[in-house]
Tab-separated table of C-alpha atoms and ligand atoms in Angstrom:
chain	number	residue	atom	x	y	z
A	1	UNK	CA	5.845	5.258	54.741
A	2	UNK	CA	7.292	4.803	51.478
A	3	UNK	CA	10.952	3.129	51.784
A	4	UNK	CA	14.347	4.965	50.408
A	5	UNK	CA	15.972	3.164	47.336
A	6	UNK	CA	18.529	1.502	49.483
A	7	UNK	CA	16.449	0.260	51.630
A	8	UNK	CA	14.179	-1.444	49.287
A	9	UNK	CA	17.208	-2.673	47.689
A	10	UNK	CA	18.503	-4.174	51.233
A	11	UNK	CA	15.302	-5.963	51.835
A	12	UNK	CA	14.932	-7.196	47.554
A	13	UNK	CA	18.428	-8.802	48.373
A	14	UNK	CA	17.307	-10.126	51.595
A	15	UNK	CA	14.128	-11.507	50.985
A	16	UNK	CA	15.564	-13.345	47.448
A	17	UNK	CA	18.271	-14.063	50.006
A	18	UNK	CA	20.680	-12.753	46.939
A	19	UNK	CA	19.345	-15.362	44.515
A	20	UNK	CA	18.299	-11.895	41.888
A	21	UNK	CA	19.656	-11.604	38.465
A	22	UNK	CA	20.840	-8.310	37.584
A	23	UNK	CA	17.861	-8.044	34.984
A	24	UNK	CA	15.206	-8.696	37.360
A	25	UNK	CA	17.386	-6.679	40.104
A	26	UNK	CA	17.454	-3.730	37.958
A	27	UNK	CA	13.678	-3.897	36.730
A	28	UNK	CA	12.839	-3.282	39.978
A	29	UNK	CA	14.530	0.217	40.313
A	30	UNK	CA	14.128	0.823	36.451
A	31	UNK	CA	11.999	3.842	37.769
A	32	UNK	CA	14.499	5.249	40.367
A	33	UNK	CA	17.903	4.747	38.467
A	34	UNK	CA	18.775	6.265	35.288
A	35	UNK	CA	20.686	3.403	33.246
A	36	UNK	CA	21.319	2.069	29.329
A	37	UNK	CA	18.937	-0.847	30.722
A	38	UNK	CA	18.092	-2.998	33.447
A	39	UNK	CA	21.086	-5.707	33.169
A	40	UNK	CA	23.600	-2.681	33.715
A	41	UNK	CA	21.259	-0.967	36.265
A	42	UNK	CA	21.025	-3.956	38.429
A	43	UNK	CA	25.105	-4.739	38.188
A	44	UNK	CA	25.635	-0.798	39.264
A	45	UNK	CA	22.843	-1.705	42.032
A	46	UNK	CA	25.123	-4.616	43.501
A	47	UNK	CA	27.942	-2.464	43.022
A	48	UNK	CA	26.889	-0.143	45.377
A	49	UNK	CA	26.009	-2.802	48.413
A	50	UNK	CA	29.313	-4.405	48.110
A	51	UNK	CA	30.347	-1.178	49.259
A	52	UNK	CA	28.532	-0.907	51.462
A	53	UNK	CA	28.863	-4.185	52.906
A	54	UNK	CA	25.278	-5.294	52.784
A	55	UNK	CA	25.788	-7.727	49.918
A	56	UNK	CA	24.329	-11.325	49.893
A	57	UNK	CA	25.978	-13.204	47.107
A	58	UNK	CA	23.787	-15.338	44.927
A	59	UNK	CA	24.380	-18.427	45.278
A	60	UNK	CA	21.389	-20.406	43.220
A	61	UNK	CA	19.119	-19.841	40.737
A	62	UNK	CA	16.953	-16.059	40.528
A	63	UNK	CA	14.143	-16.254	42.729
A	64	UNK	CA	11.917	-14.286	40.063
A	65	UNK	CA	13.009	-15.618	36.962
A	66	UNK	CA	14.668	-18.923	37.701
A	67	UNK	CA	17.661	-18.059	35.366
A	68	UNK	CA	15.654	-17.741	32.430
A	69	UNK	CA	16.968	-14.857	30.550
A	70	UNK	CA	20.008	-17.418	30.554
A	71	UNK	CA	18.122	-19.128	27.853
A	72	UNK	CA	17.212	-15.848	25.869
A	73	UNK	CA	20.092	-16.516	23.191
A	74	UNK	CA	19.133	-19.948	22.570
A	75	UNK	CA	15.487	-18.976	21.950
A	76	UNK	CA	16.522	-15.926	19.727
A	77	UNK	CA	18.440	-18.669	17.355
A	78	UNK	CA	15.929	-21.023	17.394
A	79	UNK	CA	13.147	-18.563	16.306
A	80	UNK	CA	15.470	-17.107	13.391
A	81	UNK	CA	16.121	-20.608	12.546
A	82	UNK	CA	12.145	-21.471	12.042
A	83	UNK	CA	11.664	-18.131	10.128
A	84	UNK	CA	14.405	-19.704	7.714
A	85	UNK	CA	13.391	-22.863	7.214
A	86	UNK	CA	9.385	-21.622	6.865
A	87	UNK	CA	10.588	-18.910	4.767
A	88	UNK	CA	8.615	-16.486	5.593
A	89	UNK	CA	9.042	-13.247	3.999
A	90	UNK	CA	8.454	-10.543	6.203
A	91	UNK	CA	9.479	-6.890	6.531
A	92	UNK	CA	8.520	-6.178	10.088
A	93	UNK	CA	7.744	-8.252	12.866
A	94	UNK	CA	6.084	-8.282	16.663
A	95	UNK	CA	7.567	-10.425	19.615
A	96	UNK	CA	4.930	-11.888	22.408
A	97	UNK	CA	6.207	-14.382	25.364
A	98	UNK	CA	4.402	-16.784	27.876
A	99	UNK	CA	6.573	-17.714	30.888
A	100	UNK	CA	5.380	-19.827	33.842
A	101	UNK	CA	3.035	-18.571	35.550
A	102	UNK	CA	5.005	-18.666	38.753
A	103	UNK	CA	7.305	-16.236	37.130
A	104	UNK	CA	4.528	-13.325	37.059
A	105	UNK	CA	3.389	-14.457	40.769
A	106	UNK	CA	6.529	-13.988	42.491
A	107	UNK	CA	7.681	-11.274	40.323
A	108	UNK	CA	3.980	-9.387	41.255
A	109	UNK	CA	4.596	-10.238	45.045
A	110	UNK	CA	7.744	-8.531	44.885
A	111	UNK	CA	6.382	-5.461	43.152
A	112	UNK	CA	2.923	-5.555	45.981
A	113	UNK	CA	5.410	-6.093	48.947
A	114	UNK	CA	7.284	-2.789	47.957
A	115	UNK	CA	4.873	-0.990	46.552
A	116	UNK	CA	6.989	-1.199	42.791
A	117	UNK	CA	5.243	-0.271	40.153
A	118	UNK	CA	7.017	-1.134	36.639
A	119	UNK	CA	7.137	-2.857	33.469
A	120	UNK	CA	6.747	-6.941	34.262
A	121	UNK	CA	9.261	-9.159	33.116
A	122	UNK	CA	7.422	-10.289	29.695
A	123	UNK	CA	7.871	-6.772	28.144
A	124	UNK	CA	11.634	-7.096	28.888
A	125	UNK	CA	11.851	-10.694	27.605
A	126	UNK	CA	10.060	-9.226	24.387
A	127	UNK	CA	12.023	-6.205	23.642
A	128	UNK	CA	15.300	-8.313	24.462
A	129	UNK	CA	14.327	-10.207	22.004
A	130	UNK	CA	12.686	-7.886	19.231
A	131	UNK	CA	16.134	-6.017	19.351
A	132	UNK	CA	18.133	-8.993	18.913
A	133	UNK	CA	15.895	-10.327	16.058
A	134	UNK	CA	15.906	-7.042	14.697
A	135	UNK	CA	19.554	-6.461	13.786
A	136	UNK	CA	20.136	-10.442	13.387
A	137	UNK	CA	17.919	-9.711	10.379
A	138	UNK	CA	17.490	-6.705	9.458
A	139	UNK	CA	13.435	-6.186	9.936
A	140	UNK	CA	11.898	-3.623	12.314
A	141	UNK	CA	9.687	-3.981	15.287
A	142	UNK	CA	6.265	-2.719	14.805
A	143	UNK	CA	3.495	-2.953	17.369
A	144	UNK	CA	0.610	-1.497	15.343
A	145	UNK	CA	0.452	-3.503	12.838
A	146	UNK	CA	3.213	-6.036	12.447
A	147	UNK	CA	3.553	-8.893	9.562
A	148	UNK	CA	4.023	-11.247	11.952
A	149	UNK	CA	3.870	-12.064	15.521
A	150	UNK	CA	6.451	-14.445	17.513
A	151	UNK	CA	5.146	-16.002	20.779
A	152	UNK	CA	8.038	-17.035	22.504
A	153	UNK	CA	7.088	-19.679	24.833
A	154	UNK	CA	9.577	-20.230	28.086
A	155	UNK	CA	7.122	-22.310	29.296
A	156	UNK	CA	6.490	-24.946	27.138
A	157	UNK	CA	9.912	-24.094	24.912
A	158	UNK	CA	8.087	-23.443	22.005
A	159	UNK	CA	7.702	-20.897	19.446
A	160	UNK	CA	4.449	-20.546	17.502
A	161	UNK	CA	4.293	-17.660	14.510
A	162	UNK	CA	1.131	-15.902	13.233
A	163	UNK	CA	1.104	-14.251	10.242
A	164	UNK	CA	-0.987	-11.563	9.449
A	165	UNK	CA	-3.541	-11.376	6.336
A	166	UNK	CA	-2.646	-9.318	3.540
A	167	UNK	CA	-5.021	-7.166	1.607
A	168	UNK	CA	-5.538	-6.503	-2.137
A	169	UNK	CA	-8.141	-4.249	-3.631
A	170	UNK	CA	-9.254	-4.354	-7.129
A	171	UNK	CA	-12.487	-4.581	-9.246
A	172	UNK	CA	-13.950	-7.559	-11.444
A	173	UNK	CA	-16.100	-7.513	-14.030
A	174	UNK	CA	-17.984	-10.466	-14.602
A	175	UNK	CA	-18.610	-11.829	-18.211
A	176	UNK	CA	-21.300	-14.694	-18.376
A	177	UNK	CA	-24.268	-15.652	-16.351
A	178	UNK	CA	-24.197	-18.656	-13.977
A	179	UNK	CA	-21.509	-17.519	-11.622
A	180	UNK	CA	-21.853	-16.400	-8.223
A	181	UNK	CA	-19.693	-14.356	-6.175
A	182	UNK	CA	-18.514	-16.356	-2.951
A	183	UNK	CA	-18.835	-19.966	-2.534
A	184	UNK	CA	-22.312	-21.558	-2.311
A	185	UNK	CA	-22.242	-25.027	-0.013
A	186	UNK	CA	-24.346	-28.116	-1.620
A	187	UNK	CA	-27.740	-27.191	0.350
A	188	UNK	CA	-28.350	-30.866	0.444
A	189	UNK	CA	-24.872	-32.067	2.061
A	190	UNK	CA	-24.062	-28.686	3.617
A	191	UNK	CA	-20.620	-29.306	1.783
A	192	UNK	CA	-19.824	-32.636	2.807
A	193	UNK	CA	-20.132	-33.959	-0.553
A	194	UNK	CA	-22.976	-35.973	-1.864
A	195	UNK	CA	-24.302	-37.375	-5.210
A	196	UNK	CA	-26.661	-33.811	-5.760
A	197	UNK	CA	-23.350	-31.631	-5.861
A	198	UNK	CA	-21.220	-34.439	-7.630
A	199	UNK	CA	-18.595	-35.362	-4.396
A	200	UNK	CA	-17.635	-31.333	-4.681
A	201	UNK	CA	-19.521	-30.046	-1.757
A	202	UNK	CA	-20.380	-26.970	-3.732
A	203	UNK	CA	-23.480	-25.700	-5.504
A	204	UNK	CA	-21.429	-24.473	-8.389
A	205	UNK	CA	-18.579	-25.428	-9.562
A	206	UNK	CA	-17.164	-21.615	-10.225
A	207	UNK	CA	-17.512	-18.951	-8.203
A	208	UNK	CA	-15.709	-15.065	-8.629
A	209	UNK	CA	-14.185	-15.904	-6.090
A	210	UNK	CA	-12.161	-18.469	-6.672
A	211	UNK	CA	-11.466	-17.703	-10.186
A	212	UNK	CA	-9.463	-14.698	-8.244
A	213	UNK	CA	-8.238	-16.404	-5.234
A	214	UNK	CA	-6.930	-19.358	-6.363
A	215	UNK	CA	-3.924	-17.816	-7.813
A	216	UNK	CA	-3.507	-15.348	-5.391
A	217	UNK	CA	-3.569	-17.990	-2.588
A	218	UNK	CA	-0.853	-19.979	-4.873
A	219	UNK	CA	1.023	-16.225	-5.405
A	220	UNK	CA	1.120	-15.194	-1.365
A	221	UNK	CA	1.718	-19.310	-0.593
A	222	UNK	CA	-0.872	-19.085	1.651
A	223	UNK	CA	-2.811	-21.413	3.147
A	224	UNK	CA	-6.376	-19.657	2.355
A	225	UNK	CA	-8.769	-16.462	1.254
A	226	UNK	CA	-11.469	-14.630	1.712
A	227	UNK	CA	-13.506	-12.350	-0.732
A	228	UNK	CA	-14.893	-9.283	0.388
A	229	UNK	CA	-17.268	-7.843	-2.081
A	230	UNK	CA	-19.158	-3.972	-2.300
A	231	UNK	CA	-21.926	-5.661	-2.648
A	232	UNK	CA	-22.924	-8.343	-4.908
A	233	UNK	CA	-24.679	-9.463	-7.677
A	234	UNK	CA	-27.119	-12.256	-8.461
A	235	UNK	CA	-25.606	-15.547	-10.337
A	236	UNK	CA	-27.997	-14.451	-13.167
A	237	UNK	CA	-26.552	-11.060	-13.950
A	238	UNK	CA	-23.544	-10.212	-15.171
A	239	UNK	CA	-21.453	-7.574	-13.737
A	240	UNK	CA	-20.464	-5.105	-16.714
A	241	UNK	CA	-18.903	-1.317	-16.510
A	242	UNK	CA	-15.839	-0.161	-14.823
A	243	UNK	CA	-16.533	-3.467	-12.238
A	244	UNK	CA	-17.119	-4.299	-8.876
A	245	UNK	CA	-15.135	-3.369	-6.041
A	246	UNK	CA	-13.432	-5.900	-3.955
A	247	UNK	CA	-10.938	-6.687	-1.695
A	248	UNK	CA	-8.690	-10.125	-1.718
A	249	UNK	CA	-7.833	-11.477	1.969
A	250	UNK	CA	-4.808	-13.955	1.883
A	251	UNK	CA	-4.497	-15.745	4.857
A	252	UNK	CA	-1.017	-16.635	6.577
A	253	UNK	CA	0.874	-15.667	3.110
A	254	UNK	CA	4.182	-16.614	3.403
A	255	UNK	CA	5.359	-14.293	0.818
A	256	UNK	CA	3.749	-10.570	1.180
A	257	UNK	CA	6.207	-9.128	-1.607
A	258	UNK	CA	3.854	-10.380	-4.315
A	259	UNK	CA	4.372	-9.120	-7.908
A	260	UNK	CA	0.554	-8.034	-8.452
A	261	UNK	CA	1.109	-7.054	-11.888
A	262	UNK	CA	2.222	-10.656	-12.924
A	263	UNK	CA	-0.808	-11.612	-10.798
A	264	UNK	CA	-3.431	-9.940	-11.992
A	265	UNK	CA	-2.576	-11.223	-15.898
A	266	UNK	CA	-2.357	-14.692	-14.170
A	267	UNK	CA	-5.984	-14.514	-13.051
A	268	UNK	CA	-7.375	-12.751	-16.357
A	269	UNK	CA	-5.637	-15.769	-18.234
A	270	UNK	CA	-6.741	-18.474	-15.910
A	271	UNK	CA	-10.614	-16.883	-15.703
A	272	UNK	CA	-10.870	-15.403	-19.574
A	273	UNK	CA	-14.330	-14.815	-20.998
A	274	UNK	CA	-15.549	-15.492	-17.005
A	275	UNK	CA	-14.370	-12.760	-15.229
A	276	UNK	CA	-11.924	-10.003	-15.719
A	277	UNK	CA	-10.315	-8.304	-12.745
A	278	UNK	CA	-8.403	-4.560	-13.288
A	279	UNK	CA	-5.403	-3.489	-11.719
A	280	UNK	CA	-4.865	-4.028	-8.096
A	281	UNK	CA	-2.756	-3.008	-5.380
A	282	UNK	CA	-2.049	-3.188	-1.494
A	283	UNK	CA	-4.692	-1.647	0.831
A	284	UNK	CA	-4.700	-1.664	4.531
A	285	UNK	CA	-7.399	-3.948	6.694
A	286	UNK	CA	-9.877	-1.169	7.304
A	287	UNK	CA	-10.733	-0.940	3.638
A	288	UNK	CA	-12.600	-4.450	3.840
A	289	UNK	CA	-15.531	-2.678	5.986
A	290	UNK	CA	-15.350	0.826	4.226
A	291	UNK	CA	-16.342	-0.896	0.802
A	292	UNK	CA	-18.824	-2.623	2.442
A	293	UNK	CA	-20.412	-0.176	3.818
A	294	UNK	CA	-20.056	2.263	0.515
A	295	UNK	CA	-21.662	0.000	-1.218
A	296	UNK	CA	-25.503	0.971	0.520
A	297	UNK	CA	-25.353	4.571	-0.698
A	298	UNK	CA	-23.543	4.327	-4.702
A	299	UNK	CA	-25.751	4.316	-7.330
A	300	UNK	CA	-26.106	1.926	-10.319
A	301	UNK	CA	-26.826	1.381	-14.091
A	302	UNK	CA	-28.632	-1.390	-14.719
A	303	UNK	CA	-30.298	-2.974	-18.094
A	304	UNK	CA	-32.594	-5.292	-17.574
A	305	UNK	CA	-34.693	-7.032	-20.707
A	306	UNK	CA	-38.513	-7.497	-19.497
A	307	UNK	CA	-40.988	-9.405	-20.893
A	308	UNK	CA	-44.811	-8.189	-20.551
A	309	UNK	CA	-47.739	-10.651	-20.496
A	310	UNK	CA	-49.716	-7.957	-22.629
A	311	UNK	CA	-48.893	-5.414	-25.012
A	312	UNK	CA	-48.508	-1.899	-23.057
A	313	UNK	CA	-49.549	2.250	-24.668
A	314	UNK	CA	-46.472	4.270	-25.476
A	315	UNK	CA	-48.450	6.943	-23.013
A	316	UNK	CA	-48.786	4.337	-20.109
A	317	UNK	CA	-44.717	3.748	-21.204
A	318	UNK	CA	-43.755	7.197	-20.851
A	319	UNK	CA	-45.114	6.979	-17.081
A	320	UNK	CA	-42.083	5.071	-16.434
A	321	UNK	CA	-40.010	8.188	-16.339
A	322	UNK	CA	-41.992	9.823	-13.636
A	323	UNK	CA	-41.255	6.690	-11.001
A	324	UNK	CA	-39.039	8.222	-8.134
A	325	UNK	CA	-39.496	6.666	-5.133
A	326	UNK	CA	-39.919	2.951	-4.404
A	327	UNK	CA	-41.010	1.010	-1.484
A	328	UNK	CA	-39.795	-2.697	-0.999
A	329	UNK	CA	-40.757	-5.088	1.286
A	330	UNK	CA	-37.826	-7.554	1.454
A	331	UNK	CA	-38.503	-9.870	-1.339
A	332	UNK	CA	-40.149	-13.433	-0.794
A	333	UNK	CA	-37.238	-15.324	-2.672
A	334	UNK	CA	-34.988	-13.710	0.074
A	335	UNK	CA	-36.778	-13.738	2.980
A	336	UNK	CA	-35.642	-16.894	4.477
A	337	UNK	CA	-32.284	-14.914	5.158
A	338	UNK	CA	-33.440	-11.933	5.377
A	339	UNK	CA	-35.266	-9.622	7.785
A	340	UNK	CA	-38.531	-8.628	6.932
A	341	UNK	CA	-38.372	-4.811	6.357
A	342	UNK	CA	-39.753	-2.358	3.956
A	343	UNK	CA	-36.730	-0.506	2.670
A	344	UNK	CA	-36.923	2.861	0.418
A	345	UNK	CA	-34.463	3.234	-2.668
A	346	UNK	CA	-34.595	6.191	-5.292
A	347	UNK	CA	-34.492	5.949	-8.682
A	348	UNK	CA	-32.628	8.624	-10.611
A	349	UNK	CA	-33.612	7.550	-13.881
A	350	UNK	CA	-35.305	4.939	-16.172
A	351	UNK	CA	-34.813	4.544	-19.868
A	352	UNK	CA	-36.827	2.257	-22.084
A	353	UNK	CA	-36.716	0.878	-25.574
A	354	UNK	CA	-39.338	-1.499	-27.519
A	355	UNK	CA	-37.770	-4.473	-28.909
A	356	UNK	CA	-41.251	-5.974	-29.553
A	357	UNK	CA	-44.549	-5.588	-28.402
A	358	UNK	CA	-44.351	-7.404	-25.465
A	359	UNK	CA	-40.440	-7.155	-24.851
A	360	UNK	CA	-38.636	-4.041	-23.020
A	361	UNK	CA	-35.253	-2.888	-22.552
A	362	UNK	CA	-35.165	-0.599	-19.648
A	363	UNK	CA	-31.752	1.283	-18.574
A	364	UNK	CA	-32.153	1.793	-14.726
A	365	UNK	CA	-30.282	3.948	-12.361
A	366	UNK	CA	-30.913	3.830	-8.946
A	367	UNK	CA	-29.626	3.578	-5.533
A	368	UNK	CA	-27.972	0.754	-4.254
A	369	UNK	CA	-30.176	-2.091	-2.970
A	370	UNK	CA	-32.560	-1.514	-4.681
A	371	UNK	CA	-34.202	-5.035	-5.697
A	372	UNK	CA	-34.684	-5.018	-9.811
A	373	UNK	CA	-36.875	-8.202	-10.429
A	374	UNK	CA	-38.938	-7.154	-7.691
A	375	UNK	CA	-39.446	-3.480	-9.030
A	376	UNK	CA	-40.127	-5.073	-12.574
A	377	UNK	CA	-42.495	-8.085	-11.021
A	378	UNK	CA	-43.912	-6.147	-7.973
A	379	UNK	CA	-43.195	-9.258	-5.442
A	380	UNK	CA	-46.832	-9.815	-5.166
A	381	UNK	CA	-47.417	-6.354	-4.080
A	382	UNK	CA	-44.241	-5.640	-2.201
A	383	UNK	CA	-43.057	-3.214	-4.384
A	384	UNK	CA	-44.903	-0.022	-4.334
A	385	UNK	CA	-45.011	1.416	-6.974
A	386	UNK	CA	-43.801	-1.553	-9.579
A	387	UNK	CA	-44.033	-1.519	-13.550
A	388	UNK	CA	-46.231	-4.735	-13.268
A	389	UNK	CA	-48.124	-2.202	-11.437
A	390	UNK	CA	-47.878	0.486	-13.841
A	391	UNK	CA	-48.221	-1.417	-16.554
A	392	UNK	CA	-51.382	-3.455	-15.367
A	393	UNK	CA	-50.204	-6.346	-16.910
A	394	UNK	CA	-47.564	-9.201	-15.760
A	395	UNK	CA	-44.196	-8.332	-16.041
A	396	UNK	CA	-41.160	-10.382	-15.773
A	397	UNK	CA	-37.176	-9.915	-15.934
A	398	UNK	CA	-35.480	-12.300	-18.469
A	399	UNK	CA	-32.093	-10.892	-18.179
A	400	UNK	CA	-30.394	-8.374	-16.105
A	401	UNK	CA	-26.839	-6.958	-16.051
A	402	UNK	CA	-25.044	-4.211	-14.126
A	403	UNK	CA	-23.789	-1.776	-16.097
A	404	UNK	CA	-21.779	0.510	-13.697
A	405	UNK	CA	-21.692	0.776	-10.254
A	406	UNK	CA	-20.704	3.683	-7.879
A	407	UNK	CA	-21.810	6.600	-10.139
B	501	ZN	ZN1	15.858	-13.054	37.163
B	502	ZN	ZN1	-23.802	-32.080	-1.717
């Protein structure tokens, strides 16, 4: 049978033998008793049993919490204090706590041996705090998706702050050959540093990336990034059109309020002729996987300049327009990373113009991931059909660029 309120109140006070605060006193009935929160609730609660004469007066420390909301105010100061000498700019802000362990064990024993069943005392250690924070400062509590997170730790009497990434979305064009996108470790030294890669630890010196990061790392003042492209292009080919999508993840940035207009002219000084970003702006986590995935199913413009072992009919060069559907096997220069897989890509439309007799300019639009060298070269057969194929003669790409992307 399922004991009155008073009773269960008698037997909290008896078995804590009156060594409760009124926080954790109150928690306990924070389901039965209407109250503007649980240190009120519990001082109404003793109220009532010096009434009616069933009080035990505490005379030590709280058997659940062992006094420690005592040290709430001090904590609260202390973590406002580190968020001012940090400076970390923030607009809204999460609290999380660790308390002994002990703390949750007698506090659960209580709540079994009654049959209580309501909030435990980190989530009233955390909104004590968060509210306190909050008008000390100024900044709002937000549990979705906060700027930062404070764990509060009674146990250890330590604070430890995480700041969330920020995210910035843009496109970059990319202006000479030679550069990849993301950073390429030495192969040799796996980016130790060795004499192949010069000390750096890097397989090129430049990548898109950190032409763009750098500066935004430097901007945010934080401590790293990472570059999530649609897709990517081959160090060989340039990136041309309207640009490549991207999004820019700072991590830790101690400033979130960055000026991106100042930025983005920083990094088109700092990267000019190399690569040329347009304008960009905030965008929330999710977007790093939804250009990802987008960029499978856009379609590209690509010119690519091919160069034919032997001179090739106008007729057999007018066959070119009637390719539609191609077949690759994954090609051999990626299939140490790759799985082996025969993928289908269409091809919307192919354009062609004779420089000489045995050099080609084709304009190619197709769907994404679609290989190019392959469909020129035919990867030894893997791509079915090819224009080597066409053709009946060698063909090779000398030089390829993206035109457009997401057409
Ligand atoms: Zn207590
Ligand atoms: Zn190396």
């Amino acid at each position: 049978m399922e004991l009155s309120i008073e009773d269960k109140l008698v037997n909290i006070i008896g078995i804590t033998q009156g060594n409760i605060c009124y926080r954790c006193l109150g928690r306990n009935f924070s389901k039965n008793i209407d109250g503007p929160g649980n240190l009120e609730r519990g001082k109404y609660l003793r109220n009532q049993l010096e009434e009616s004469k069933q009080n035990i007066s505490k005379t030590d420390t709280c058997y659940i919490c062992n006094d420690l909301f005592n040290d709430l105010d001090n904590m609260i100061n202390n973590v406002v204090g580190v968020l001012k000498d940090e400076e970390i700019h923030f607009s809204n802000f999460l609290v999380g706590s660790r308390v002994d362990p002990e703390i949750l064990r007698r506090e659960e024993k209580i709540h079994e041996t009654f049959d209580i069943d309501v909030e435990n005392i980190k989530k009233e250690i955390n909104r004590e705090i968060g509210k306190e924070i909050s008008l000390k400062l100024s900044k709002e509590v937000e549990f979705d998706n906060p700027n930062i997170v404070l764990m509060v730790d009674f146990h250890t009497d330590t604070i430890d702050i995480q700041i969330n990434p920020i995210f910035i979305e843009s496109r970059y064009r990319k202006l000479i050959r030679g550069i990849p996108q993301t950073k390429w470790p030495c192969n040799k030294c796996k980016s130790k540093g060795c004499e192949k890669c010069n000390y750096t630890g890097k397989m090129y010196t430049e990548t898109v990336e950190e032409l763009i990061s750098e500066d935004a790392i430097k901007a945010a003042n934080g401590i790293g990034a990472k570059f999530h492209g649609a897709g990517r292009e081959d160090i060989d080919v340039k990136m041309l059109g309207k640009g490549r999508t991207f999004v820019l993840e700072i991590k830790e940035p101690k400033f979130r309020d960055i000026n991106l207009k100042k930025l983005q002219e920083t990094i088109n000084k700092h990267a000019a002729g190399k690569v040329e970003i347009s304008e960009m702006k905030f965008v929330e986590k999710n977007r790093r996987a939804i250009i990802k995935e987008s960029s499978r199913d856009t379609y590209k413009i690509y010119k690519a300049t091919v160069e034919l072992e032997n001179e090739v009919d106008n007729s057999l060069l007018d066959s070119l327009k009637s390719i539609k559907i191609i077949n690759q096997r994954t090609p051999i220069r990626v299939s140490h990373r790759r799985a082996d897989k025969i993928r289908t890509r269409e091809i919307r439309q192919i354009k062609y113009k004779k420089i000489n007799p045995k050099l080609l300019e084709l304009i190619i639009e197709c769907e994404g991931g679609l290989y190019i060298k392959e469909l020129i070269s035919s990867d030894e057969n893997r791509s079915q059909p090819s224009i080597a194929g066409i053709f009946k003669t060698g063909a090779k790409c000398v030089k390829l660029d993206v035109l457009d992307v997401n057409i």
